[in-house]
PDB file of C-alpha atoms in Angstrom:
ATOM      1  CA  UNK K 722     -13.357  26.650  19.853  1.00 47.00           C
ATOM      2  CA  UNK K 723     -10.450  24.675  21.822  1.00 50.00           C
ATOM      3  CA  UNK K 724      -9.645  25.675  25.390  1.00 52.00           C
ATOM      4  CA  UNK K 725      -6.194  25.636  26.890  1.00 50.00           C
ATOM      5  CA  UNK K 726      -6.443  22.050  27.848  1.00 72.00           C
ATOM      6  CA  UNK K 727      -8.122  21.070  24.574  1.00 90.00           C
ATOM      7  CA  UNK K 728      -5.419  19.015  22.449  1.00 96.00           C
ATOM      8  CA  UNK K 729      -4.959  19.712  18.806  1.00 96.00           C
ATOM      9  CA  UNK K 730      -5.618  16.446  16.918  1.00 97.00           C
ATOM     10  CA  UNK K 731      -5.015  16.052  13.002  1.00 96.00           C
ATOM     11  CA  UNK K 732      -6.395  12.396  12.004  1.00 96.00           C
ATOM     12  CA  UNK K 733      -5.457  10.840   8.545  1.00 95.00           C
ATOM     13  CA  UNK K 734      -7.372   7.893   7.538  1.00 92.00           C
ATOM     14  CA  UNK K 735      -8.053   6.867   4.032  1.00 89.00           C
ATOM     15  CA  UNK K 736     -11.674   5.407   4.477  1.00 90.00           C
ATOM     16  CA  UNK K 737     -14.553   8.431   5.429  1.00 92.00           C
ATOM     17  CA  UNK K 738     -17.050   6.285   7.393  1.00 93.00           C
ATOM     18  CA  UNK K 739     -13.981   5.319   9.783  1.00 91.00           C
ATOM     19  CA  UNK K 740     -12.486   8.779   9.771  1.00 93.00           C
ATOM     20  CA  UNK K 741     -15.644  10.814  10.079  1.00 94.00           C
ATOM     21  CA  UNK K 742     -16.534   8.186  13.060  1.00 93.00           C
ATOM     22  CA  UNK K 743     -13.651   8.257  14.244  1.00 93.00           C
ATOM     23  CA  UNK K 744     -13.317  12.327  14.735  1.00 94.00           C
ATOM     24  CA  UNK K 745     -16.895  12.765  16.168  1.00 94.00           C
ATOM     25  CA  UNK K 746     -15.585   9.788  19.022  1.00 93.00           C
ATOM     26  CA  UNK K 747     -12.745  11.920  19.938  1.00 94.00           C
ATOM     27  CA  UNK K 748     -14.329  15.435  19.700  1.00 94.00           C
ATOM     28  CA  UNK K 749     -16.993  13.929  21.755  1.00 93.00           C
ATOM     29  CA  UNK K 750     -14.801  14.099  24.808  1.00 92.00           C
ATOM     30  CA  UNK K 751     -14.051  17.470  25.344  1.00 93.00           C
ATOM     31  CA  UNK K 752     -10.581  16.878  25.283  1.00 94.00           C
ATOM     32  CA  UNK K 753      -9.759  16.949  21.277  1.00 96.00           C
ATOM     33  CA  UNK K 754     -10.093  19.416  18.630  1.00 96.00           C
ATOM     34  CA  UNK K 755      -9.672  17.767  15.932  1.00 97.00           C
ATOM     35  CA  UNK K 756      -8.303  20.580  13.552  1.00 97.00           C
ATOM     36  CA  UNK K 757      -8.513  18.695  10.453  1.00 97.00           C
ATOM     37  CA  UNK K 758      -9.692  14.744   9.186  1.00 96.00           C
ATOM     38  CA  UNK K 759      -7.807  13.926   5.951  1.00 95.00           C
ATOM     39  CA  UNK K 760      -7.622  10.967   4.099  1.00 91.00           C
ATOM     40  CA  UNK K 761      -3.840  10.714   1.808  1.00 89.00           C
ATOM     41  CA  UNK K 762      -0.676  10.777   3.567  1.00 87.00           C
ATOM     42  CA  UNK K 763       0.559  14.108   1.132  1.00 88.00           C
ATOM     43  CA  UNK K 764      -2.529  15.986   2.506  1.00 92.00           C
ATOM     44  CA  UNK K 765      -1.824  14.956   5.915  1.00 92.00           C
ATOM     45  CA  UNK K 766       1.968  16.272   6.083  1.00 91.00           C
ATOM     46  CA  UNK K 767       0.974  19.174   4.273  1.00 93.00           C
ATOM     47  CA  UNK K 768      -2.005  19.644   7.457  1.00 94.00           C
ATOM     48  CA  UNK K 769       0.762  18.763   9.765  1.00 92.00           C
ATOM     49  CA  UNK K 770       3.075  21.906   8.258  1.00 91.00           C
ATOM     50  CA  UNK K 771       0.328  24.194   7.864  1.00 93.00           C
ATOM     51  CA  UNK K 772      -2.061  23.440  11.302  1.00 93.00           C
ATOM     52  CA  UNK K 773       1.302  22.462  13.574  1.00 93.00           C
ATOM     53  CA  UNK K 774      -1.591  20.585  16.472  1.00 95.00           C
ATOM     54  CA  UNK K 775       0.005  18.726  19.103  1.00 95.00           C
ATOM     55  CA  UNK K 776      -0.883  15.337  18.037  1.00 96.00           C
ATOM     56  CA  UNK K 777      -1.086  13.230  14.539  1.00 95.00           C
ATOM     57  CA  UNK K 778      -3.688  10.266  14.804  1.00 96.00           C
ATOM     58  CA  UNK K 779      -2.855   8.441  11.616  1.00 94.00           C
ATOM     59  CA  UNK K 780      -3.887   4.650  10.321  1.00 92.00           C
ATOM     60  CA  UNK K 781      -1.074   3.196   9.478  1.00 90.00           C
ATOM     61  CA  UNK K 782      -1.962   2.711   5.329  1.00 83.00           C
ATOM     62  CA  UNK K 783      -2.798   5.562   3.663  1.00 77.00           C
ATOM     63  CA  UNK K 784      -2.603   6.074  -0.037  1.00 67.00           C
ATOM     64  CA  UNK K 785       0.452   7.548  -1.446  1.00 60.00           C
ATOM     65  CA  UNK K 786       0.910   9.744  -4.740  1.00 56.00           C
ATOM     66  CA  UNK K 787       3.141   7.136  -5.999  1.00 56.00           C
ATOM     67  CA  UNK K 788       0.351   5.013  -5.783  1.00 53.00           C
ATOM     68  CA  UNK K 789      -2.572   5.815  -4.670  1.00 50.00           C
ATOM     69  CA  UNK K 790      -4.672   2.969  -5.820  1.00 44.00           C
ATOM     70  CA  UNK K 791      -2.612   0.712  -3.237  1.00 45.00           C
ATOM     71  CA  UNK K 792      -2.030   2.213   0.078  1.00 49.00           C
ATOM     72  CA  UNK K 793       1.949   1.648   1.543  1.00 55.00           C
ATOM     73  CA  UNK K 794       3.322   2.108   4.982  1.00 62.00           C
ATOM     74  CA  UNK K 795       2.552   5.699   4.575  1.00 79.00           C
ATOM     75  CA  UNK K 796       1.335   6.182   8.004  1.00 82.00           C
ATOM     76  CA  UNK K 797       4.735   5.318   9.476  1.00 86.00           C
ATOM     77  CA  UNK K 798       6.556   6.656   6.328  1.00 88.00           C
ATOM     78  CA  UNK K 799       4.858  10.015   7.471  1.00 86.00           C
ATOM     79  CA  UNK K 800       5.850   9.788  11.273  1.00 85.00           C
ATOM     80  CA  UNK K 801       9.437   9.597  10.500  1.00 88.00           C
ATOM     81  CA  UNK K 802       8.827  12.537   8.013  1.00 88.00           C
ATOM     82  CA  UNK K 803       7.289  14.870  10.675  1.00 85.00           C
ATOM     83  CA  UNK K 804      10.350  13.941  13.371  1.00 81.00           C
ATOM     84  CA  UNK K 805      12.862  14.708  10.614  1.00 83.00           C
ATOM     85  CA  UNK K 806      10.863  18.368  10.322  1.00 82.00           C
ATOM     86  CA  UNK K 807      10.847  18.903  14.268  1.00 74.00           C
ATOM     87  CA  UNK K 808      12.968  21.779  13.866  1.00 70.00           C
ATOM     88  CA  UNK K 809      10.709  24.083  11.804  1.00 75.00           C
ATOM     89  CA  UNK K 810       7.376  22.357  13.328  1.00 73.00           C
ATOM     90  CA  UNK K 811       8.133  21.588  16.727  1.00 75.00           C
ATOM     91  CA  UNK K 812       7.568  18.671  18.390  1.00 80.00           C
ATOM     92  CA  UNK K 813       4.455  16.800  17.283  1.00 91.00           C
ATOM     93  CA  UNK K 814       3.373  13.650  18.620  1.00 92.00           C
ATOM     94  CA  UNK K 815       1.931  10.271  16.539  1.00 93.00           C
ATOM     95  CA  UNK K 816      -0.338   7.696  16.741  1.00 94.00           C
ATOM     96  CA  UNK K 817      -0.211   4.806  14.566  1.00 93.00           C
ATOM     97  CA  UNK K 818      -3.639   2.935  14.356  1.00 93.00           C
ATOM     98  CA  UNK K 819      -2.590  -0.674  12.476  1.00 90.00           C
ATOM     99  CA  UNK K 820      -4.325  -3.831  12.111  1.00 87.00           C
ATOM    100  CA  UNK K 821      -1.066  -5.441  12.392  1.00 84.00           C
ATOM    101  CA  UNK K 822       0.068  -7.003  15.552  1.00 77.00           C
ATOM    102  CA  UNK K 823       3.464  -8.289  14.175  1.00 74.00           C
ATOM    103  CA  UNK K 824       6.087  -6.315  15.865  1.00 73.00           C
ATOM    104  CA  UNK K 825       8.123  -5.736  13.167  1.00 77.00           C
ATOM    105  CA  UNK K 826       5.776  -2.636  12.307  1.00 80.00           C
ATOM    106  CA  UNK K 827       5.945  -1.289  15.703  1.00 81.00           C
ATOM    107  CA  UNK K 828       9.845  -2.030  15.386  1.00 79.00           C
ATOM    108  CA  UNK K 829      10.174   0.190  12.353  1.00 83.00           C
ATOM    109  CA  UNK K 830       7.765   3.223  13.437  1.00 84.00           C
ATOM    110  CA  UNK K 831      10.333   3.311  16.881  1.00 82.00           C
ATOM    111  CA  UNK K 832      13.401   2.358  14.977  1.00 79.00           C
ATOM    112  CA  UNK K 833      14.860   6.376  15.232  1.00 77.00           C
ATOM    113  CA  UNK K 834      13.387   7.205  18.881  1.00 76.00           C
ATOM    114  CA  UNK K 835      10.609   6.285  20.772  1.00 77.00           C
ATOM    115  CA  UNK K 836       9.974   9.860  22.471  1.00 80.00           C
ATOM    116  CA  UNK K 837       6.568  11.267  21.537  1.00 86.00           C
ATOM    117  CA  UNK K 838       5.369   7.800  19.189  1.00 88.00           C
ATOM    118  CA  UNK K 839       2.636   5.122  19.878  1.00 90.00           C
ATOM    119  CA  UNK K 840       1.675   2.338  18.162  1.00 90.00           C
ATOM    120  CA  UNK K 841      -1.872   0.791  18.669  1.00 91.00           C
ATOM    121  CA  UNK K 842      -4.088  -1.697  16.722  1.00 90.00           C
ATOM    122  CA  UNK K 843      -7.027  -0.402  15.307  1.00 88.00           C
ATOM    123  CA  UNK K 844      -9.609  -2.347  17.745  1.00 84.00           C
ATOM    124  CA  UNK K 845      -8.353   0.041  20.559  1.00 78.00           C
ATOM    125  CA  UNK K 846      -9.987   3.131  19.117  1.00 81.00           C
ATOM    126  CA  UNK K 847     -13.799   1.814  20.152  1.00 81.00           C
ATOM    127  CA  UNK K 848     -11.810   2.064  23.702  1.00 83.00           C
ATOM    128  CA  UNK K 849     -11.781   5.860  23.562  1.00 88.00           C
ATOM    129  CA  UNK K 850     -10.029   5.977  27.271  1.00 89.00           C
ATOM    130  CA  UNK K 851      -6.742   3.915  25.576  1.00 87.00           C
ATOM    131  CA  UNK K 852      -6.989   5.837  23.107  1.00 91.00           C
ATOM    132  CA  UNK K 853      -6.927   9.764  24.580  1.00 92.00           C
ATOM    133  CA  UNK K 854      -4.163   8.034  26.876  1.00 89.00           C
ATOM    134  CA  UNK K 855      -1.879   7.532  24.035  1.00 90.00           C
ATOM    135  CA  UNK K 856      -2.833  10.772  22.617  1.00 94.00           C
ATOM    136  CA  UNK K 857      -2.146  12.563  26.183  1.00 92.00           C
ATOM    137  CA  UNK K 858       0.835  10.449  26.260  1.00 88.00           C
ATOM    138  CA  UNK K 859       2.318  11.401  22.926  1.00 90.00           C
ATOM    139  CA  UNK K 860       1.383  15.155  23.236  1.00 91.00           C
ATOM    140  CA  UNK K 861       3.713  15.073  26.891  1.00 87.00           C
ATOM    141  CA  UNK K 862       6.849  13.488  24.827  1.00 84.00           C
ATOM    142  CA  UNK K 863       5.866   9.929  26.217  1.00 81.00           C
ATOM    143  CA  UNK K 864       5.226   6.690  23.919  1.00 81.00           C
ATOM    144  CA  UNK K 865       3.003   3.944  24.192  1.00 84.00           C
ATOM    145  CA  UNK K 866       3.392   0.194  22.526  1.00 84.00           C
ATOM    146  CA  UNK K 867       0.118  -1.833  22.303  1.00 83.00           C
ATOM    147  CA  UNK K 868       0.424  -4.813  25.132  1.00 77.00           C
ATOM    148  CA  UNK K 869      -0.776  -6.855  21.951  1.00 79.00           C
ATOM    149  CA  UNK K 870       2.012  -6.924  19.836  1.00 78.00           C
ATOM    150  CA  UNK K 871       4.678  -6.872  22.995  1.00 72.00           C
ATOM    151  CA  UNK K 872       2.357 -10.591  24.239  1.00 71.00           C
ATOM    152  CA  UNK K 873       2.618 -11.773  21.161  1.00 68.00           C
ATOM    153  CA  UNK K 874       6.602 -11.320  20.806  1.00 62.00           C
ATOM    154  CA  UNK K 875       7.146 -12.413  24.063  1.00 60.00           C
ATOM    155  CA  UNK K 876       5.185 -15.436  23.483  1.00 61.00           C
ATOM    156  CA  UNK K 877       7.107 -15.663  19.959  1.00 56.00           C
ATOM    157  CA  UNK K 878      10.111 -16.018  22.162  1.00 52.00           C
ATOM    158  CA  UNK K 879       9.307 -18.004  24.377  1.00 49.00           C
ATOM    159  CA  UNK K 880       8.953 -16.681  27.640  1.00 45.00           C
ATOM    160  CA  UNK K 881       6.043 -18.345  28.713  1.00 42.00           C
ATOM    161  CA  UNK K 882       6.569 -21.282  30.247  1.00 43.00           C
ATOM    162  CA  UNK K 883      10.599 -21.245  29.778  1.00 44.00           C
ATOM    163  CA  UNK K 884      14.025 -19.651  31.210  1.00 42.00           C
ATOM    164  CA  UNK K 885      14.175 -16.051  30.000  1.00 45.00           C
ATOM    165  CA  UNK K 886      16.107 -15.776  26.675  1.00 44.00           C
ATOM    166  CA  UNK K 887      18.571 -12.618  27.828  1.00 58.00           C
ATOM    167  CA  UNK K 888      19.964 -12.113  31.824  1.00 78.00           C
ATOM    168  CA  UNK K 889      16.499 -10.423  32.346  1.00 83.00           C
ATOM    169  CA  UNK K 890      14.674 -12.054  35.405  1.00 89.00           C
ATOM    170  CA  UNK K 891      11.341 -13.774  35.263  1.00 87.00           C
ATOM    171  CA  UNK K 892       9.663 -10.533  37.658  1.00 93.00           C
ATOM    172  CA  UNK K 893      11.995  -8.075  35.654  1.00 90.00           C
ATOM    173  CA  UNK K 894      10.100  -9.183  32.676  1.00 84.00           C
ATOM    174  CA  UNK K 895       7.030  -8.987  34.253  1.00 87.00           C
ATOM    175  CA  UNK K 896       7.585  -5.781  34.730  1.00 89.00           C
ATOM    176  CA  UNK K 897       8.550  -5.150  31.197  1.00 83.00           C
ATOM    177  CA  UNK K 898       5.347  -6.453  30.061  1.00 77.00           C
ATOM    178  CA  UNK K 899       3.176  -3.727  32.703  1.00 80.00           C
ATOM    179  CA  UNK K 900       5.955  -0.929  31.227  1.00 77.00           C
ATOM    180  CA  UNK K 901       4.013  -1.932  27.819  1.00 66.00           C
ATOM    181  CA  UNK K 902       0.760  -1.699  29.276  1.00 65.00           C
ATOM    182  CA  UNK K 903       2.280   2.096  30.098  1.00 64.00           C
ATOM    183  CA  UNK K 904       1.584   1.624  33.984  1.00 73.00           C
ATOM    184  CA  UNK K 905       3.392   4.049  36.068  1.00 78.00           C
ATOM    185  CA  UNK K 906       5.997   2.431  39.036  1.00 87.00           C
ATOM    186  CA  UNK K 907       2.943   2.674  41.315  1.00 88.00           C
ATOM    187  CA  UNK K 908       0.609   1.329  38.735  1.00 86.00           C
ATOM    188  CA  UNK K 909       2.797  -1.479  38.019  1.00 90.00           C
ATOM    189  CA  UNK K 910       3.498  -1.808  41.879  1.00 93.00           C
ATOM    190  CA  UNK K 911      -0.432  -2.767  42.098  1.00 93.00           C
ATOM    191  CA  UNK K 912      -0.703  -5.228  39.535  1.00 92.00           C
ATOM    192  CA  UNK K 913       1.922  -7.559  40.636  1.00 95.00           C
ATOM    193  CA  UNK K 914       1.637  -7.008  44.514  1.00 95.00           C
ATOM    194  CA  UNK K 915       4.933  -5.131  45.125  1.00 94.00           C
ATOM    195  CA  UNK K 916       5.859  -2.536  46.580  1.00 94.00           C
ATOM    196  CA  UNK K 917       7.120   0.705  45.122  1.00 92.00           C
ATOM    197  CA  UNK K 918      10.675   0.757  45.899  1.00 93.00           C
ATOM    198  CA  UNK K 919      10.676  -3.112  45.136  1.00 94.00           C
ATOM    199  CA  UNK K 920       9.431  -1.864  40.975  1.00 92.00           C
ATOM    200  CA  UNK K 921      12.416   1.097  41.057  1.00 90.00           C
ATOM    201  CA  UNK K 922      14.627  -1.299  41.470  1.00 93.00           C
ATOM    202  CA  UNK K 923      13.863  -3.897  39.091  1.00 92.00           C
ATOM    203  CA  UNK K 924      13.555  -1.279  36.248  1.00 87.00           C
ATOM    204  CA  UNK K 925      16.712   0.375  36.632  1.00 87.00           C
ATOM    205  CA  UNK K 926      17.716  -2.967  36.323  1.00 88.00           C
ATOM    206  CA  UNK K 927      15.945  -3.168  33.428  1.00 85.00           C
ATOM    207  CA  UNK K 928      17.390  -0.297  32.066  1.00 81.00           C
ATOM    208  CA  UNK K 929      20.687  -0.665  33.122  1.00 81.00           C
ATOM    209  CA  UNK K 930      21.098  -4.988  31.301  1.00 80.00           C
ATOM    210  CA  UNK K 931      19.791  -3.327  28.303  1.00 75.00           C
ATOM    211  CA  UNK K 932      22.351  -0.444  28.302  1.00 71.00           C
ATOM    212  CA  UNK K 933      19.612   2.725  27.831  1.00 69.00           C
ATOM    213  CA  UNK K 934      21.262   6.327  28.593  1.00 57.00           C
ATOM    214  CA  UNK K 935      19.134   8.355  30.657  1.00 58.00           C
ATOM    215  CA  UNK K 936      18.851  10.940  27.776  1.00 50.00           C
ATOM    216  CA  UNK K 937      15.761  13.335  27.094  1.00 43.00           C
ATOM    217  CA  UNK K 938      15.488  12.364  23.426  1.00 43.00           C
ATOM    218  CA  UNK K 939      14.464   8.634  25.069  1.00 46.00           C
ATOM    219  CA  UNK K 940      11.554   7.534  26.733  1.00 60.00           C
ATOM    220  CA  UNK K 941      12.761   4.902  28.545  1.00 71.00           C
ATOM    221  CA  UNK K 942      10.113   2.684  29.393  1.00 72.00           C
ATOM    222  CA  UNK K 943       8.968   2.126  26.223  1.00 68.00           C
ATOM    223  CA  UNK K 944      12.483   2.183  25.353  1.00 71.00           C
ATOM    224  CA  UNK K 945      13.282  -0.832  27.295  1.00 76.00           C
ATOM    225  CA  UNK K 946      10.104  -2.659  25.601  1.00 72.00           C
ATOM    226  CA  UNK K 947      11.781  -1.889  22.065  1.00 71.00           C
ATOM    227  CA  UNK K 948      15.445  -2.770  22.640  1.00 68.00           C
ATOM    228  CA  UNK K 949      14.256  -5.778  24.463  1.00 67.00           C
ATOM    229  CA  UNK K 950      11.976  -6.854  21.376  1.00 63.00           C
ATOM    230  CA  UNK K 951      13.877  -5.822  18.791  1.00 61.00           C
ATOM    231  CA  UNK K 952      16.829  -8.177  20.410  1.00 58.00           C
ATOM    232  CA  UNK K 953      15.340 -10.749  18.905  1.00 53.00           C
TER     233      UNK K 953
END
């Protein structure tokens, strides 16, 4: 029985032991209902359509029935597939689980908004706090990138250790880095021993050198952390 606060989860994940262990680790918080645990990416849109729950938690290969010996991008395939139905299911949020830390998945899964996405490797569901953040996030419209992947791309780039490849400053991509991480101003603020007012500034900065609209179909931060890596 879910209570007002209890988040409607439906998780998609072709292998049972990880499915099965992964539903019991969320219902065990008293914050999910997991409303159904299914296993192809056709039974999870057709869950999605019938069950409408706030949230999809989906790995992001899942057997297809084009082929359903060898699983596909399905996982993503399926988030774009429940944005482009938004109109007759409402607004549901995803969760990609991947083991792939290569932006260039994250890149696609954001490539037609980032409002109400995240994308997380699979290691960060035995940290069940990162994970019901994502899932709170996503359910509020918010998005989430896995610090993992946005590291690695920075590092990819260069960053460390070099002049900044675009007119971004050295502290404004600092704080690009904690906007991954999904830190709030304050949050942020606290990590790199500034003050408040001193964060605003640099990410409307931010947002301003990478030309984002202040538009409710955008989440911004993680908006910034896209347009910035997919620059490149």
């Amino acid at each position: 029985m879910t209570t007002p606060a209890t988040l409607r989860v439906v998780l998609a994940e072709d292998h049972y032991l990880v499915r099965e262990g992964t539903r019991r680790l969320l219902e065990s918080t008293g914050e999910i209902s997991v409303v159904a645990a299914v296993g192809t990416a056709g039974e999870l849109l057709d869950a999605a359509r019938r069950l409408r729950p706030d949230v999809v938690v989906t790995d992001i290969r899942m057997p297809s029935p084009a082929d359903p010996v060898r699983p596909g991008m399905e996982g993503v395939d399926a988030a774009h597939r429940i944005r482009a139905a938004a109109r007759d299911l409402g607004v549901i949020g995803v969760v990609v689980l991947s083991q792939f830390s290569d932006a260039v998945f994250a890149l696609d899964l954001f490539r037609d908004g980032t409002e109400g996405r995240a994308y997380l490797l699979k290691d960060r569901v035995g940290d069940i706090d990162e994970l019901l953040g994502a899932i709170r996030s996503v359910a509020a419209g918010g998005s989430v990138i896995d610090p993992k992947v946005v590291e690695g791309l920075l590092a990819k780039r260069g960053v460390r250790g070099g002049p900044p490849p675009t007119d971004l400053t050295p502290r404004e991509l600092d704080v690009l880095r904690e906007m991954a991480h999904g830190l709030s101003n304050g949050g942020i603020a606290r990590t790199l021993h500034l003050s408040v007012s001193a964060i605003e500034k640099h990410v409307n900065s931010i947002f301003m050198k990478l030309a984002l609209e202040n538009s409710p179909d955008t989440h911004r931060r993680v908006a910034a952390v896209i347009a910035y890596l997919g620059s490149g």
